[in-house]
Amino acid sequence: MAASKKAVLGPLVGAVDQGTSSTRFLVFNSKTAELLSHHQVEIKQEFPREGWVEQDPKEILHSVYECIEKTCEKLGQLNIDISNIKAIGVSNQRETTVVWDKITGEPLYNAVVWLDLRTQSTVESLSKRIPGNNNFVKSKTGLPLSTYFSAVKLRWLLDNVRKVQKAVEEKRALFGTIDSWLIWSLTGGVNGGVHCTDVTNASRTMLFNIHSLEWDKQLCEFFGIPMEILPNVRSSSEIYGLMKAGALEGVPISGCLGDQSAALVGQMCFQIGQAKNTYGTGCFLLCNTGHKCVFSDHGLLTTVAYKLGRDKPVYYALEGSVAIAGAVIRWLRDNLGIIKTSEEIEKLAKEVGTSYGCYFVPAFSGLYAPYWEPSARGIICGLTQFTNKCHIAFAALEAVCFQTREILDAMNRDCGIPLSHLQVDGGMTSNKILMQLQADILYIPVVKPSMPETTALGAAMAAGAAEGVGVWSLEPEDLSAVTMERFEPQINAEESEIRYSTWKKAVMKSMGWVTTQSPESGIP
């Protein structure tokens, strides 16, 4: 029986999904896109000072190995032969910055996470050096100057961490986003590890020219970054190297996409104008704009969507980025203690069915799209003696939906063609109240695939389709049909508009909170 079962499955593809709050390894059937098994480990976030967010790169790497081993054990229990795993894709939290020593393989500082705000004064001093009539940073990278992107984090590490400075002077330092750190480590590390990244992750560093698809000398000089520490830029789908350890030793790593690009691929948004919204730690709406860069007039980013092969064309996307979505639920759990598990939020919200005039703007890291307002901070307003924790829980879910509406409105204005429905994915989409609220606040249907792990699926598709692997076809006629769940708007449009305009009033009140940044002190 077991033998015939193994024969039926055909080639499998694994995906590492290294997110801000957790690491997962998932295994898919390349012919049906069915998820066969997975394992997940939560990752610790460290907040050494106000506004600082760090993670331990070694803990991240260890979590990847643990997820791979545990998933392989689970496949064994299902009588599935792991030798059927023909390729591995990597998808990762973007922008998060790691600098490590290529001689010892040790990180030289914690990973500085995308949400981290310590670089605000770095951003302020750099922005004074950009001519008003020639924002070459934005025109080359598609990005606004912000604490969000890697270049300023790297600049901070070079300015403040002696170990990093010394390693750069002695030509021992390597820089990378999480994908680079993982691929270098998994392909051998100090013993011949491959130092590379893909175009999607490179496009989030602020050092990458999204038109020529290479590191930009002028940008590196502007930020003061030595080009020799940067990884080689490759397409999102090609063999980078082989796994050098663990249960899957010898399997090629052949897909690499920043998590939001991976979700766009996993949702099969291959046509111009197709869009998806992912609800993770933050919220990210991406719309495929095809082979041309579309620049936004409404606070969206221009970014690389994917390039699925060395000789394949590059696709671009417009992106609306919201810093805090699922993170607000984690905050209610870990900081306020009003829930014990993230799932409980749905129960609390259900008890009241309304926020009763309470609004929660979770601007913990300032406001991202469409405002790009670093001075904002989180506020809860409209409180009365009647307000209780259930109303605050409901307001937190509404906040995710209102923030999505703001970036959707910006997207519709930039594209000129309003989206008729919203394709969604990510961990929070299992919350039915959230999905219904989202449909009500957008006033369009919300459509969710029954298999929510689209980020991992996208990385697996890129890996399985790579030249030299060829077990996953991306031809439209071969892509398996996905079963969807639909949420239709259930309130009247007028009520939806009133709530949305009150939200905008609350957002205005969250701005201009931090006037001057406290001086950043160096670290030994």
Coordinates of C-alpha atoms in Angstrom, one line a residue, residues 91-481:
S91 CA 10.1 33.3 1.0
N92 CA 10.9 35.8 3.7
Q93 CA 10.1 38.9 5.7
R94 CA 11.6 41.7 3.5
E95 CA 13.9 44.6 4.4
T96 CA 15.1 43.0 7.7
T97 CA 18.9 43.5 7.7
V98 CA 21.6 41.1 8.7
V99 CA 25.4 41.6 8.6
W100 CA 27.6 38.5 9.3
D101 CA 31.2 37.4 9.3
K102 CA 32.0 35.2 6.3
I103 CA 35.0 33.6 8.1
T104 CA 33.2 32.5 11.3
G105 CA 29.6 32.4 9.9
E106 CA 28.5 34.4 13.0
P107 CA 26.1 37.4 12.8
L108 CA 27.8 40.6 13.9
Y109 CA 24.7 42.1 15.4
N110 CA 21.0 41.1 15.7
A111 CA 18.8 41.3 12.6
V112 CA 17.3 44.8 12.5
V113 CA 13.7 44.2 11.6
W114 CA 11.7 46.1 9.0
L115 CA 9.4 47.7 11.7
D116 CA 12.4 49.1 13.6
L117 CA 12.4 53.0 14.0
R118 CA 15.9 53.6 15.3
T119 CA 17.0 55.1 12.0
Q120 CA 14.6 58.0 12.0
S121 CA 17.4 60.6 12.5
T122 CA 19.5 58.9 9.9
V123 CA 16.5 59.3 7.5
E124 CA 16.1 63.0 8.4
S125 CA 19.8 63.8 7.8
L126 CA 19.8 61.9 4.5
S127 CA 16.7 63.5 3.2
K128 CA 18.3 66.9 3.5
R129 CA 20.8 65.7 0.9
I130 CA 18.2 64.8 -1.7
P131 CA 17.5 67.7 -4.1
G132 CA 13.8 68.7 -4.1
N133 CA 13.7 68.8 -7.9
N134 CA 15.5 65.4 -8.4
N135 CA 14.5 62.7 -6.0
F136 CA 16.9 60.2 -7.6
V137 CA 16.3 57.8 -4.7
K138 CA 12.6 57.5 -5.4
S139 CA 13.0 57.4 -9.2
K140 CA 15.7 54.7 -9.1
T141 CA 14.2 52.5 -6.3
G142 CA 10.5 53.3 -6.4
L143 CA 10.6 53.8 -2.6
P144 CA 10.2 56.8 -0.3
L145 CA 13.1 57.5 2.1
S146 CA 11.9 55.7 5.2
T147 CA 13.1 53.7 8.3
Y148 CA 11.3 50.7 6.6
F149 CA 14.1 49.9 4.0
S150 CA 17.4 48.1 4.4
A151 CA 19.9 50.8 3.3
V152 CA 19.2 53.1 6.3
K153 CA 19.4 50.1 8.7
L154 CA 22.8 49.1 7.2
R155 CA 24.0 52.7 7.4
W156 CA 23.0 52.7 11.1
L157 CA 25.0 49.4 11.7
L158 CA 28.0 50.8 10.0
D159 CA 27.8 54.0 12.1
N160 CA 27.1 52.5 15.5
V161 CA 28.4 48.9 15.8
R162 CA 32.1 48.6 16.1
K163 CA 32.1 44.8 15.2
V164 CA 30.4 45.6 11.9
Q165 CA 32.8 48.5 11.1
K166 CA 35.8 46.3 11.8
A167 CA 34.6 43.4 9.7
V168 CA 33.9 45.7 6.8
E169 CA 37.5 47.2 7.1
E170 CA 38.9 43.7 7.2
K171 CA 36.8 42.5 4.2
R172 CA 35.0 39.8 6.3
A173 CA 31.5 41.3 6.3
L174 CA 28.6 40.1 4.2
F175 CA 25.2 41.9 4.2
G176 CA 21.9 40.4 3.3
T177 CA 18.2 40.4 3.9
I178 CA 16.8 37.3 5.5
D179 CA 16.7 35.3 2.3
S180 CA 20.5 35.9 1.7
W181 CA 21.4 34.9 5.3
L182 CA 19.3 31.7 5.0
I183 CA 20.5 30.7 1.5
W184 CA 24.1 31.4 2.4
S185 CA 23.8 29.3 5.6
L186 CA 21.7 26.4 4.0
T187 CA 24.1 26.1 1.1
G188 CA 27.2 25.6 3.3
G189 CA 27.9 28.9 5.1
V190 CA 31.6 29.2 5.7
N191 CA 32.1 26.2 3.5
G192 CA 31.1 27.6 0.1
G193 CA 27.8 29.1 1.0
V194 CA 26.2 31.0 -1.9
H195 CA 25.8 34.8 -1.2
C196 CA 22.8 35.8 -3.3
T197 CA 19.4 37.5 -3.2
D198 CA 16.6 37.8 -5.8
V199 CA 15.3 40.8 -7.6
T200 CA 12.3 41.1 -5.3
N201 CA 14.2 41.3 -2.1
A202 CA 16.9 43.5 -3.7
S203 CA 14.2 45.9 -4.7
R204 CA 13.5 46.5 -1.0
T205 CA 17.0 47.6 0.1
M206 CA 17.0 51.1 -1.5
L207 CA 20.3 50.3 -3.1
F208 CA 18.9 48.5 -6.2
N209 CA 18.0 50.2 -9.5
I210 CA 14.6 48.7 -10.4
H211 CA 15.1 49.7 -14.1
S212 CA 18.5 48.2 -14.8
L213 CA 18.0 45.4 -12.2
E214 CA 21.4 45.9 -10.6
W215 CA 23.0 47.5 -7.5
D216 CA 23.3 51.2 -8.1
K217 CA 26.7 52.9 -7.6
Q218 CA 25.1 56.3 -7.0
L219 CA 22.8 54.9 -4.4
C220 CA 25.5 53.0 -2.6
E221 CA 27.7 56.2 -2.6
F222 CA 24.7 58.2 -1.3
F223 CA 24.1 55.8 1.6
G224 CA 27.9 55.1 2.1
I225 CA 27.6 51.4 1.5
P226 CA 30.6 49.4 0.3
M227 CA 29.4 47.4 -2.7
E228 CA 31.6 44.4 -2.0
I229 CA 29.4 43.4 1.0
L230 CA 26.2 43.1 -1.2
P231 CA 24.9 39.7 -2.4
N232 CA 24.7 38.7 -6.1
V233 CA 21.3 39.5 -7.5
R234 CA 19.6 36.6 -9.3
S235 CA 16.1 35.9 -10.7
S236 CA 13.3 34.5 -8.4
S237 CA 13.4 31.1 -10.0
E238 CA 16.7 29.4 -10.7
I239 CA 19.0 26.9 -8.9
Y240 CA 21.1 28.9 -6.4
G241 CA 22.8 26.0 -4.7
L242 CA 22.1 22.7 -2.9
M243 CA 21.1 22.0 0.8
K244 CA 24.3 21.0 2.6
A245 CA 22.9 19.5 5.8
G246 CA 19.8 18.0 7.5
A247 CA 17.1 15.6 6.2
L248 CA 17.0 17.3 2.7
E249 CA 20.8 17.4 2.0
G250 CA 21.5 17.6 -1.7
V251 CA 18.1 19.1 -2.6
P252 CA 18.4 22.3 -4.8
I253 CA 17.2 25.7 -3.4
S254 CA 15.7 27.1 -6.6
G255 CA 13.1 29.7 -5.7
C256 CA 13.4 32.9 -3.8
L257 CA 10.8 35.7 -3.4
G258 CA 10.1 38.3 -0.7
D259 CA 7.0 37.2 1.1
Q260 CA 4.6 39.7 -0.6
S261 CA 5.8 38.8 -4.1
A262 CA 5.5 35.2 -3.2
A263 CA 1.9 35.7 -2.2
L264 CA 1.2 37.5 -5.5
V265 CA 2.6 34.4 -7.3
G266 CA 0.7 32.0 -5.0
Q267 CA -2.5 33.8 -5.7
M268 CA -1.7 33.5 -9.4
C269 CA -1.9 37.2 -10.1
F270 CA 0.0 36.9 -13.3
Q271 CA -2.1 39.3 -15.3
I272 CA -1.8 43.1 -15.3
G273 CA -4.4 44.6 -12.9
Q274 CA -4.6 41.5 -10.7
A275 CA -4.1 42.2 -7.0
K276 CA -3.9 40.5 -3.6
N277 CA -3.9 41.6 0.0
T278 CA -1.9 39.6 2.6
Y279 CA -2.8 39.9 6.3
G280 CA 0.3 39.1 8.3
T281 CA 2.3 41.1 10.9
G282 CA 1.6 44.0 8.5
C283 CA -0.8 44.3 5.6
F284 CA 0.4 44.4 2.0
L285 CA -1.7 45.1 -1.1
L286 CA 0.1 44.4 -4.4
C287 CA -1.2 44.9 -7.9
N288 CA 0.6 43.5 -10.9
T289 CA 1.5 46.3 -13.3
G290 CA 3.2 44.1 -15.9
H291 CA 6.5 44.9 -17.6
K292 CA 6.4 48.6 -16.7
C293 CA 7.1 50.5 -13.5
V294 CA 4.0 52.5 -12.5
F295 CA 4.8 55.4 -10.1
S296 CA 2.2 56.3 -7.6
D297 CA 0.8 59.8 -6.9
H298 CA -1.0 58.5 -3.8
G299 CA 1.7 57.1 -1.5
L300 CA 2.1 53.6 -2.9
L301 CA 5.5 52.0 -3.6
T302 CA 6.8 50.8 -6.9
T303 CA 8.5 47.4 -6.5
V304 CA 9.6 44.3 -8.4
A305 CA 6.8 41.7 -8.4
Y306 CA 8.9 38.7 -9.7
K307 CA 11.2 37.5 -12.4
L308 CA 10.5 33.8 -12.8
G309 CA 13.7 32.7 -14.5
R310 CA 17.1 34.0 -15.7
D311 CA 15.8 34.7 -19.2
K312 CA 12.2 35.5 -18.3
P313 CA 10.9 39.1 -18.2
V314 CA 10.6 41.1 -15.0
Y315 CA 7.2 42.1 -13.7
Y316 CA 6.5 45.1 -11.5
A317 CA 3.9 45.9 -8.9
L318 CA 2.3 48.8 -7.1
E319 CA 2.3 48.2 -3.3
G320 CA 0.4 49.6 -0.4
S321 CA 2.2 48.7 2.8
V322 CA 0.6 48.9 6.2
A323 CA 3.0 48.3 9.1
I324 CA 0.7 46.9 11.8
A325 CA -2.1 44.4 11.1
G326 CA -1.6 41.0 12.9
A327 CA 0.9 42.7 15.1
V328 CA -1.9 44.6 16.8
I329 CA -3.4 41.3 17.9
R330 CA -0.1 40.1 19.2
W331 CA 0.2 43.4 21.1
L332 CA -3.2 42.9 22.7
R333 CA -2.0 39.4 23.7
D334 CA 1.5 40.1 24.9
N335 CA 1.4 43.7 26.1
L336 CA -2.2 44.2 27.3
G337 CA -3.0 40.6 28.2
I338 CA -6.7 40.9 27.2
I339 CA -6.4 37.7 25.1
K340 CA -4.3 34.6 25.7
T341 CA -4.2 33.4 22.1
S342 CA -4.6 35.3 18.9
E343 CA -7.7 33.2 18.0
E344 CA -9.6 34.6 21.1
I345 CA -9.9 38.0 19.5
E346 CA -12.7 36.8 17.3
K347 CA -14.7 35.6 20.4
L348 CA -14.3 39.0 22.1
A349 CA -15.3 40.9 19.0
K350 CA -18.3 38.7 18.4
E351 CA -19.6 39.4 21.9
V352 CA -20.3 43.1 21.1
G353 CA -20.5 43.1 17.3
T354 CA -19.4 46.8 17.2
S355 CA -16.6 49.0 18.5
Y356 CA -19.3 51.4 19.8
G357 CA -17.6 54.5 18.6
C358 CA -14.1 53.4 19.7
Y359 CA -11.3 53.8 17.1
F360 CA -7.8 52.3 17.3
V361 CA -5.0 53.6 15.1
P362 CA -2.1 51.2 15.6
A363 CA 0.7 53.5 14.4
F364 CA 3.3 51.8 16.5
S365 CA 6.0 52.3 13.8
G366 CA 4.6 55.6 12.5
L367 CA 2.2 55.4 9.5
Y368 CA 3.2 53.7 6.3
A369 CA 1.1 53.9 3.1
P370 CA -0.5 56.2 2.0
Y371 CA 0.8 58.7 4.6
W372 CA 4.5 57.9 5.2
E373 CA 4.3 59.8 8.4
P374 CA 7.0 58.7 10.9
S375 CA 5.8 61.1 13.6
A376 CA 2.6 59.2 14.1
R377 CA 2.1 56.9 17.1
G378 CA -0.7 54.6 18.2
I379 CA -3.9 56.0 19.7
I380 CA -7.2 54.6 20.9
C381 CA -9.9 57.3 20.9
G382 CA -13.7 57.7 21.3
L383 CA -13.6 56.0 24.7
T384 CA -16.4 56.3 27.2
Q385 CA -17.2 54.7 30.5
F386 CA -19.2 52.1 28.5
T387 CA -16.1 50.9 26.5
N388 CA -14.7 47.5 27.5
K389 CA -12.0 45.1 26.2
C390 CA -14.5 43.6 23.7
H391 CA -14.9 47.0 22.0
I392 CA -11.2 47.5 21.9
A393 CA -10.8 44.1 20.3
F394 CA -13.4 44.9 17.7
A395 CA -11.7 48.3 17.0
A396 CA -8.4 46.5 16.5
L397 CA -10.0 44.3 13.8
E398 CA -11.7 47.3 12.2
A399 CA -8.3 49.1 12.2
V400 CA -6.9 46.4 9.9
C401 CA -9.9 46.8 7.6
F402 CA -9.8 50.6 7.5
Q403 CA -6.0 50.6 6.8
T404 CA -6.7 48.2 3.9
R405 CA -9.4 50.5 2.6
E406 CA -6.9 53.4 2.6
I407 CA -4.4 51.6 0.4
L408 CA -7.1 50.2 -1.8
D409 CA -8.5 53.7 -2.4
A410 CA -4.9 54.8 -3.3
M411 CA -4.5 51.8 -5.6
N412 CA -7.8 52.5 -7.4
R413 CA -6.8 56.2 -7.9
D414 CA -3.4 55.2 -9.3
C415 CA -4.7 52.5 -11.6
G416 CA -7.9 54.2 -12.7
I417 CA -9.7 50.9 -12.7
P418 CA -11.3 50.1 -9.4
L419 CA -10.9 46.5 -8.1
S420 CA -14.2 44.7 -8.4
H421 CA -13.3 42.3 -5.6
L422 CA -10.3 41.7 -3.2
Q423 CA -8.2 38.5 -3.2
V424 CA -6.9 37.9 0.3
D425 CA -4.5 35.6 2.1
G426 CA -2.4 35.3 5.2
G427 CA -2.8 34.1 8.8
M428 CA -5.5 36.6 9.8
T429 CA -7.9 35.5 7.0
S430 CA -9.1 32.6 9.1
N431 CA -10.9 35.2 11.3
K432 CA -14.4 35.2 9.8
I433 CA -15.4 38.4 11.6
L434 CA -12.4 40.2 10.1
M435 CA -13.2 39.0 6.6
Q436 CA -16.9 40.1 6.9
L437 CA -15.8 43.5 8.3
Q438 CA -13.4 43.9 5.4
A439 CA -16.1 43.3 2.8
D440 CA -18.4 45.8 4.7
I441 CA -15.7 48.5 4.9
L442 CA -14.5 48.1 1.3
Y443 CA -18.0 47.6 0.0
I444 CA -16.8 45.0 -2.5
P445 CA -16.6 41.2 -2.1
V446 CA -13.6 39.6 -0.3
V447 CA -12.4 36.4 -1.9
K448 CA -10.2 34.0 0.0
P449 CA -8.6 30.7 -1.2
S450 CA -9.5 27.7 1.0
M451 CA -5.7 27.0 1.4
P452 CA -4.5 30.3 3.0
E453 CA -0.7 29.5 2.7
T454 CA -0.3 31.4 -0.6
T455 CA 3.1 32.9 0.4
A456 CA 4.7 29.4 0.8
L457 CA 2.8 28.2 -2.3
G458 CA 4.3 31.0 -4.4
A459 CA 7.9 30.2 -3.2
A460 CA 7.2 26.5 -4.0
M461 CA 5.9 27.3 -7.5
A462 CA 9.0 29.4 -8.2
A463 CA 11.3 26.6 -7.0
G464 CA 9.5 23.8 -8.8
A465 CA 9.4 25.8 -12.1
A466 CA 13.1 26.6 -12.1
E467 CA 15.3 25.5 -15.0
G468 CA 16.9 22.2 -14.1
V469 CA 14.0 21.3 -11.7
G470 CA 11.0 21.6 -14.0
V471 CA 8.4 19.8 -11.9
W472 CA 5.9 22.6 -11.7
S473 CA 4.3 24.2 -14.7
L474 CA 3.3 27.8 -14.6
E475 CA 1.4 27.7 -17.9
P476 CA -2.2 29.1 -17.3
E477 CA -3.8 25.8 -18.5
D478 CA -1.8 23.8 -16.0
L479 CA -2.4 25.9 -12.9
S480 CA -4.9 24.1 -10.7
A481 CA -8.2 25.7 -10.0

